[in-house]
């Protein structure tokens, strides 16, 4: 049982690693931007430059960084191509719910702040261009690469340094803003502390209601706090073939919840009644979480 839940848990780990990479990338860009600011502020101070004569030059001769135009255009078009034809970062957006709101939905959220769901966490649009504009993990690097290309073409070389610092600062803030919430959401799934209350369809509330009903059973002494966690923050990819666990049980295309319930029953209860009670409890818990939407394990302890 190296992968009892197939590749879905591996995909969650990969998405979590990607979000952690974004956080470290934002820290690195922040360090580089801060270093550029310090170097720019000390360039005009006497004695702050290199002491060797062959390195002396006037500050007016500095034309700023030179941008590789071909590399910028290549990265921009590759981002567009992967976003339009391969839905790049779509699984990361589905896992975290980080959708950028459109102008219409954003205005509606401002006019109706009591809406049931924020505009940026609703279902993304079906058009490719709108999906790209609502995907922060794709539109952010695309915007920065386009800005750097525009700076290199339209700005004089003497202004490249300040423009580069401004882009680096904006990239630091935005990359951290999209990477940190994704890392938190995926980290909760990996630590088996998700989901929180408020699941769609009231699944968690129905499950807790079943727990209260089981506690009133005459043969049950005590029920410890059940362990309910999310197998994956997103549904599996569409496939024409069903997926199975190692024990032969089919994995539902909608099932992302795993529940473990322990029942403490009376010691004099015979095995047949214990088996029947465990079967009934499992059926009720599975129905509460969705008939094919959860994996429920019932453990019975006598005494």
CSV table of C-alpha atoms in Angstrom, one decimal:
chain,number,residue,atom,x,y,z
A,1,UNK,CA,0.0,0.0,0.0
A,2,UNK,CA,2.5,2.6,-1.1
A,3,UNK,CA,-0.2,4.7,-2.6
A,4,UNK,CA,-3.5,3.6,-1.0
A,5,UNK,CA,-5.4,6.6,-2.5
A,6,UNK,CA,-3.7,6.5,-5.9
A,7,UNK,CA,-1.9,9.6,-7.2
A,8,UNK,CA,-4.3,12.2,-5.6
A,9,UNK,CA,-2.2,12.6,-2.5
A,10,UNK,CA,1.0,12.9,-4.6
A,11,UNK,CA,-0.7,15.7,-6.6
A,12,UNK,CA,-1.5,17.6,-3.4
A,13,UNK,CA,2.2,17.3,-2.3
A,14,UNK,CA,3.3,18.6,-5.7
A,15,UNK,CA,1.0,21.6,-5.6
A,16,UNK,CA,2.1,22.3,-2.0
A,17,UNK,CA,5.8,22.2,-3.2
A,18,UNK,CA,4.9,24.7,-6.0
A,19,UNK,CA,3.3,27.1,-3.5
A,20,UNK,CA,6.3,26.9,-1.2
A,21,UNK,CA,8.6,27.6,-4.2
A,22,UNK,CA,6.6,30.8,-4.9
A,23,UNK,CA,7.1,31.9,-1.3
A,24,UNK,CA,10.9,31.4,-1.5
A,25,UNK,CA,11.0,33.0,-4.9
A,26,UNK,CA,9.3,36.1,-3.5
A,27,UNK,CA,11.8,36.3,-0.6
A,28,UNK,CA,14.7,36.0,-3.1
A,29,UNK,CA,13.3,38.7,-5.4
A,30,UNK,CA,12.7,40.9,-2.3
A,31,UNK,CA,16.4,40.4,-1.3
A,32,UNK,CA,17.5,41.4,-4.9
A,33,UNK,CA,15.3,44.4,-4.9
A,34,UNK,CA,16.5,45.6,-1.6
A,35,UNK,CA,20.1,45.2,-2.7
A,36,UNK,CA,19.4,47.2,-5.9
A,37,UNK,CA,17.9,50.0,-3.8
A,38,UNK,CA,21.0,50.1,-1.5
A,39,UNK,CA,23.3,50.1,-4.5
A,40,UNK,CA,21.4,52.9,-6.2
A,41,UNK,CA,21.4,55.0,-3.1
A,42,UNK,CA,25.2,54.8,-2.6
A,43,UNK,CA,26.3,55.2,-6.2
A,44,UNK,CA,26.7,59.0,-6.0
A,45,UNK,CA,28.5,59.0,-2.6
A,46,UNK,CA,32.3,59.6,-2.8
A,47,UNK,CA,34.3,56.6,-1.8
A,48,UNK,CA,31.4,54.2,-2.0
A,49,UNK,CA,32.5,52.7,-5.3
A,50,UNK,CA,35.4,50.5,-6.2
A,51,UNK,CA,38.8,51.8,-5.1
A,52,UNK,CA,40.7,50.5,-8.2
A,53,UNK,CA,41.3,53.0,-10.8
A,54,UNK,CA,40.4,50.8,-13.8
A,55,UNK,CA,36.9,50.4,-12.3
A,56,UNK,CA,36.3,54.2,-11.8
A,57,UNK,CA,33.6,55.6,-14.0
A,58,UNK,CA,31.1,58.4,-13.8
A,59,UNK,CA,27.6,57.6,-12.7
A,60,UNK,CA,26.2,59.4,-15.7
A,61,UNK,CA,27.8,56.7,-17.9
A,62,UNK,CA,25.6,54.0,-16.4
A,63,UNK,CA,22.7,53.1,-18.8
A,64,UNK,CA,20.9,50.6,-16.6
A,65,UNK,CA,20.4,46.9,-17.0
A,66,UNK,CA,20.2,45.4,-20.5
A,67,UNK,CA,17.2,43.2,-21.0
A,68,UNK,CA,17.2,40.1,-23.3
A,69,UNK,CA,14.4,41.0,-25.7
A,70,UNK,CA,14.4,37.5,-27.3
A,71,UNK,CA,14.2,35.7,-24.0
A,72,UNK,CA,11.4,38.0,-22.7
A,73,UNK,CA,9.3,37.5,-25.9
A,74,UNK,CA,9.9,33.7,-25.7
A,75,UNK,CA,8.8,33.5,-22.1
A,76,UNK,CA,5.8,35.7,-22.7
A,77,UNK,CA,4.5,33.6,-25.7
A,78,UNK,CA,5.2,30.3,-23.8
A,79,UNK,CA,3.1,31.6,-20.9
A,80,UNK,CA,0.3,32.5,-23.3
A,81,UNK,CA,0.5,29.2,-25.2
A,82,UNK,CA,0.5,27.0,-22.0
A,83,UNK,CA,-2.3,29.0,-20.5
A,84,UNK,CA,-4.6,28.8,-23.6
A,85,UNK,CA,-3.9,25.3,-24.7
A,86,UNK,CA,-2.8,23.4,-21.6
A,87,UNK,CA,-4.8,25.3,-18.8
A,88,UNK,CA,-1.5,26.0,-17.0
A,89,UNK,CA,-1.9,26.2,-13.2
A,90,UNK,CA,-5.6,25.3,-13.4
A,91,UNK,CA,-5.3,22.5,-10.8
A,92,UNK,CA,-3.6,24.9,-8.4
A,93,UNK,CA,-6.4,27.4,-8.8
A,94,UNK,CA,-9.0,24.7,-8.3
A,95,UNK,CA,-7.2,23.5,-5.2
A,96,UNK,CA,-7.0,26.9,-3.5
A,97,UNK,CA,-10.0,28.7,-5.0
A,98,UNK,CA,-7.8,31.7,-5.9
A,99,UNK,CA,-9.8,33.2,-8.8
A,100,UNK,CA,-9.3,36.8,-9.7
A,101,UNK,CA,-12.8,38.5,-10.0
A,102,UNK,CA,-13.9,40.0,-13.3
A,103,UNK,CA,-14.8,43.6,-13.4
A,104,UNK,CA,-18.5,42.8,-13.3
A,105,UNK,CA,-18.3,40.3,-10.4
A,106,UNK,CA,-16.0,42.6,-8.5
A,107,UNK,CA,-18.5,45.5,-8.7
A,108,UNK,CA,-21.3,43.1,-7.7
A,109,UNK,CA,-19.3,42.0,-4.7
A,110,UNK,CA,-18.9,45.6,-3.6
A,111,UNK,CA,-22.6,46.3,-4.1
A,112,UNK,CA,-23.7,43.1,-2.3
A,113,UNK,CA,-21.0,42.3,0.4
A,114,UNK,CA,-23.3,39.7,2.0
A,115,UNK,CA,-23.1,37.4,-1.0
A,116,UNK,CA,-22.7,33.8,-0.2
A,117,UNK,CA,-19.3,33.4,-1.8
A,118,UNK,CA,-16.6,36.0,-2.7
A,119,UNK,CA,-16.2,36.8,-6.3
A,120,UNK,CA,-12.7,35.5,-6.4
A,121,UNK,CA,-13.6,32.1,-5.1
A,122,UNK,CA,-16.4,31.3,-7.5
A,123,UNK,CA,-16.3,28.9,-10.5
A,124,UNK,CA,-13.9,30.3,-13.2
A,125,UNK,CA,-15.4,31.2,-16.6
A,126,UNK,CA,-15.4,28.8,-19.5
A,127,UNK,CA,-13.7,31.1,-22.1
A,128,UNK,CA,-9.9,30.6,-22.3
A,129,UNK,CA,-9.1,34.3,-22.3
A,130,UNK,CA,-11.3,34.9,-19.2
A,131,UNK,CA,-9.8,31.9,-17.5
A,132,UNK,CA,-6.4,33.4,-18.1
A,133,UNK,CA,-7.4,36.8,-16.7
A,134,UNK,CA,-8.9,35.1,-13.6
A,135,UNK,CA,-5.9,32.9,-12.9
A,136,UNK,CA,-3.4,34.7,-10.7
A,137,UNK,CA,-0.7,32.1,-11.1
A,138,UNK,CA,-0.6,32.7,-14.8
A,139,UNK,CA,-1.6,36.3,-15.3
A,140,UNK,CA,1.0,37.5,-12.7
A,141,UNK,CA,4.2,36.3,-14.4
A,142,UNK,CA,2.7,37.2,-17.8
A,143,UNK,CA,2.1,40.7,-16.6
A,144,UNK,CA,5.6,41.1,-15.3
A,145,UNK,CA,7.3,39.7,-18.4
A,146,UNK,CA,5.2,42.1,-20.5
A,147,UNK,CA,6.1,45.0,-18.3
A,148,UNK,CA,9.8,44.3,-18.5
A,149,UNK,CA,9.6,44.0,-22.3
A,150,UNK,CA,7.7,47.3,-22.5
A,151,UNK,CA,10.3,49.0,-20.3
A,152,UNK,CA,13.2,47.8,-22.5
A,153,UNK,CA,11.5,49.0,-25.6
A,154,UNK,CA,9.8,52.3,-24.6
A,155,UNK,CA,11.9,53.6,-21.7
A,156,UNK,CA,15.3,55.2,-22.1
A,157,UNK,CA,18.2,53.1,-20.7
A,158,UNK,CA,18.8,55.7,-18.0
A,159,UNK,CA,15.4,54.8,-16.5
A,160,UNK,CA,15.8,51.0,-16.7
A,161,UNK,CA,17.2,50.8,-13.2
A,162,UNK,CA,14.3,52.4,-11.4
A,163,UNK,CA,11.8,50.5,-13.5
A,164,UNK,CA,13.5,47.3,-12.7
A,165,UNK,CA,13.4,48.0,-9.0
A,166,UNK,CA,9.7,48.9,-9.2
A,167,UNK,CA,8.8,45.7,-11.0
A,168,UNK,CA,10.9,43.7,-8.5
A,169,UNK,CA,9.0,45.2,-5.5
A,170,UNK,CA,5.6,44.6,-7.1
A,171,UNK,CA,6.7,41.0,-8.0
A,172,UNK,CA,7.7,40.4,-4.4
A,173,UNK,CA,4.4,41.5,-3.0
A,174,UNK,CA,2.1,39.8,-5.6
A,175,UNK,CA,4.0,36.5,-5.6
A,176,UNK,CA,3.8,36.3,-1.8
A,177,UNK,CA,0.1,37.2,-1.9
A,178,UNK,CA,-0.7,34.3,-4.2
A,179,UNK,CA,1.8,31.8,-2.8
A,180,UNK,CA,1.1,32.1,0.9
A,181,UNK,CA,-2.6,31.5,0.9
A,182,UNK,CA,-2.1,28.5,-1.4
A,183,UNK,CA,0.6,27.0,0.9
A,184,UNK,CA,-1.8,27.4,3.9
A,185,UNK,CA,-4.7,25.8,2.2
A,186,UNK,CA,-2.7,22.9,0.9
A,187,UNK,CA,-0.7,22.5,4.1
A,188,UNK,CA,-4.0,22.0,6.0
A,189,UNK,CA,-4.9,19.2,3.7
A,190,UNK,CA,-1.5,17.5,4.1
A,191,UNK,CA,-1.7,17.9,7.9
A,192,UNK,CA,-5.2,16.3,7.8
A,193,UNK,CA,-6.7,19.4,9.5
A,194,UNK,CA,-9.0,20.3,6.6
A,195,UNK,CA,-11.8,20.7,5.9
A,196,UNK,CA,-13.2,23.4,8.2
A,197,UNK,CA,-16.8,24.0,8.9
A,198,UNK,CA,-19.0,25.2,6.0
A,199,UNK,CA,-18.5,22.5,3.4
A,200,UNK,CA,-20.7,22.8,0.3
A,201,UNK,CA,-24.0,20.9,0.8
A,202,UNK,CA,-23.7,20.9,4.6
A,203,UNK,CA,-21.8,17.6,4.6
A,204,UNK,CA,-19.9,18.3,7.9
A,205,UNK,CA,-23.1,19.4,9.7
A,206,UNK,CA,-24.8,16.2,8.6
A,207,UNK,CA,-21.9,14.1,9.7
A,208,UNK,CA,-21.9,15.7,13.2
A,209,UNK,CA,-25.6,15.2,13.4
A,210,UNK,CA,-25.1,11.5,12.8
A,211,UNK,CA,-22.5,11.4,15.6
A,212,UNK,CA,-25.0,12.9,18.0
A,213,UNK,CA,-27.6,10.3,17.0
A,214,UNK,CA,-25.1,7.4,17.5
A,215,UNK,CA,-24.2,8.7,21.0
A,216,UNK,CA,-27.8,8.2,22.0
A,217,UNK,CA,-27.7,4.5,20.9
A,218,UNK,CA,-28.3,2.3,24.0
A,219,UNK,CA,-25.4,0.0,23.2
A,220,UNK,CA,-22.8,2.8,22.7
A,221,UNK,CA,-21.0,4.0,25.8
A,222,UNK,CA,-18.8,6.7,24.3
A,223,UNK,CA,-17.7,8.1,20.9
A,224,UNK,CA,-14.4,10.0,20.9
A,225,UNK,CA,-14.0,12.9,18.5
A,226,UNK,CA,-14.0,11.5,15.0
A,227,UNK,CA,-11.2,12.3,12.6
A,228,UNK,CA,-12.5,13.8,9.4
A,229,UNK,CA,-10.0,15.1,6.8
A,230,UNK,CA,-9.7,15.9,3.2
A,231,UNK,CA,-7.9,13.5,0.9
A,232,UNK,CA,-7.4,16.1,-1.7
A,233,UNK,CA,-8.5,19.8,-2.1
A,234,UNK,CA,-9.8,19.1,-5.6
A,235,UNK,CA,-11.6,16.4,-7.5
A,236,UNK,CA,-9.6,14.0,-9.6
A,237,UNK,CA,-9.1,14.6,-13.2
A,238,UNK,CA,-11.8,13.3,-15.6
A,239,UNK,CA,-11.1,9.8,-16.7
A,240,UNK,CA,-13.0,7.2,-18.7
A,241,UNK,CA,-11.7,4.4,-16.4
A,242,UNK,CA,-12.6,4.2,-12.7
A,243,UNK,CA,-9.9,4.4,-10.1
A,244,UNK,CA,-9.5,1.8,-7.4
A,245,UNK,CA,-7.7,1.6,-4.1
A,246,UNK,CA,-5.3,-1.3,-3.3
A,247,UNK,CA,-8.1,-3.2,-1.5
A,248,UNK,CA,-10.3,-3.1,-4.6
A,249,UNK,CA,-12.7,-0.3,-3.4
A,250,UNK,CA,-13.5,2.2,-6.1
A,251,UNK,CA,-12.5,5.8,-5.5
A,252,UNK,CA,-15.3,8.2,-6.3
A,253,UNK,CA,-14.8,11.0,-8.7
A,254,UNK,CA,-16.3,13.3,-6.1
A,255,UNK,CA,-15.0,11.7,-3.0
A,256,UNK,CA,-12.3,13.7,-1.2
A,257,UNK,CA,-13.3,13.1,2.5
A,258,UNK,CA,-11.9,10.4,4.8
A,259,UNK,CA,-13.6,9.7,8.2
A,260,UNK,CA,-12.4,7.5,11.0
A,261,UNK,CA,-14.9,6.9,13.8
A,262,UNK,CA,-14.4,4.8,17.0
A,263,UNK,CA,-17.3,3.4,18.9
A,264,UNK,CA,-17.0,2.3,22.5
A,265,UNK,CA,-19.8,-0.3,23.1
A,266,UNK,CA,-20.8,-2.3,26.1
A,267,UNK,CA,-18.6,-5.3,27.0
A,268,UNK,CA,-21.5,-7.9,27.0
A,269,UNK,CA,-22.5,-7.0,23.4
A,270,UNK,CA,-22.0,-10.1,21.1
A,271,UNK,CA,-20.0,-10.0,17.8
A,272,UNK,CA,-23.0,-10.2,15.5
A,273,UNK,CA,-24.6,-7.1,17.1
A,274,UNK,CA,-21.2,-5.3,17.0
A,275,UNK,CA,-20.9,-6.1,13.2
A,276,UNK,CA,-24.4,-4.9,12.6
A,277,UNK,CA,-23.9,-1.7,14.6
A,278,UNK,CA,-20.7,-1.0,12.7
A,279,UNK,CA,-22.4,-1.6,9.4
A,280,UNK,CA,-25.3,0.8,10.3
A,281,UNK,CA,-22.9,3.5,11.6
A,282,UNK,CA,-20.8,3.3,8.4
A,283,UNK,CA,-23.9,3.5,6.2
A,284,UNK,CA,-25.2,6.5,8.1
A,285,UNK,CA,-21.8,8.3,8.0
A,286,UNK,CA,-21.3,7.6,4.3
A,287,UNK,CA,-24.8,8.9,3.5
A,288,UNK,CA,-24.2,12.1,5.5
A,289,UNK,CA,-20.9,12.8,3.7
A,290,UNK,CA,-22.3,11.7,0.3
A,291,UNK,CA,-23.1,8.2,-0.8
A,292,UNK,CA,-20.0,8.0,-3.0
A,293,UNK,CA,-18.2,11.0,-1.7
A,294,UNK,CA,-16.3,9.6,1.4
A,295,UNK,CA,-14.3,6.8,2.8
A,296,UNK,CA,-15.5,5.9,6.3
A,297,UNK,CA,-13.7,3.5,8.7
A,298,UNK,CA,-15.6,2.3,11.8
A,299,UNK,CA,-13.6,0.9,14.8
A,300,UNK,CA,-15.4,-0.8,17.6
A,301,UNK,CA,-14.0,-1.1,21.1
A,302,UNK,CA,-15.7,-3.1,23.8
A,303,UNK,CA,-15.8,-1.8,27.3
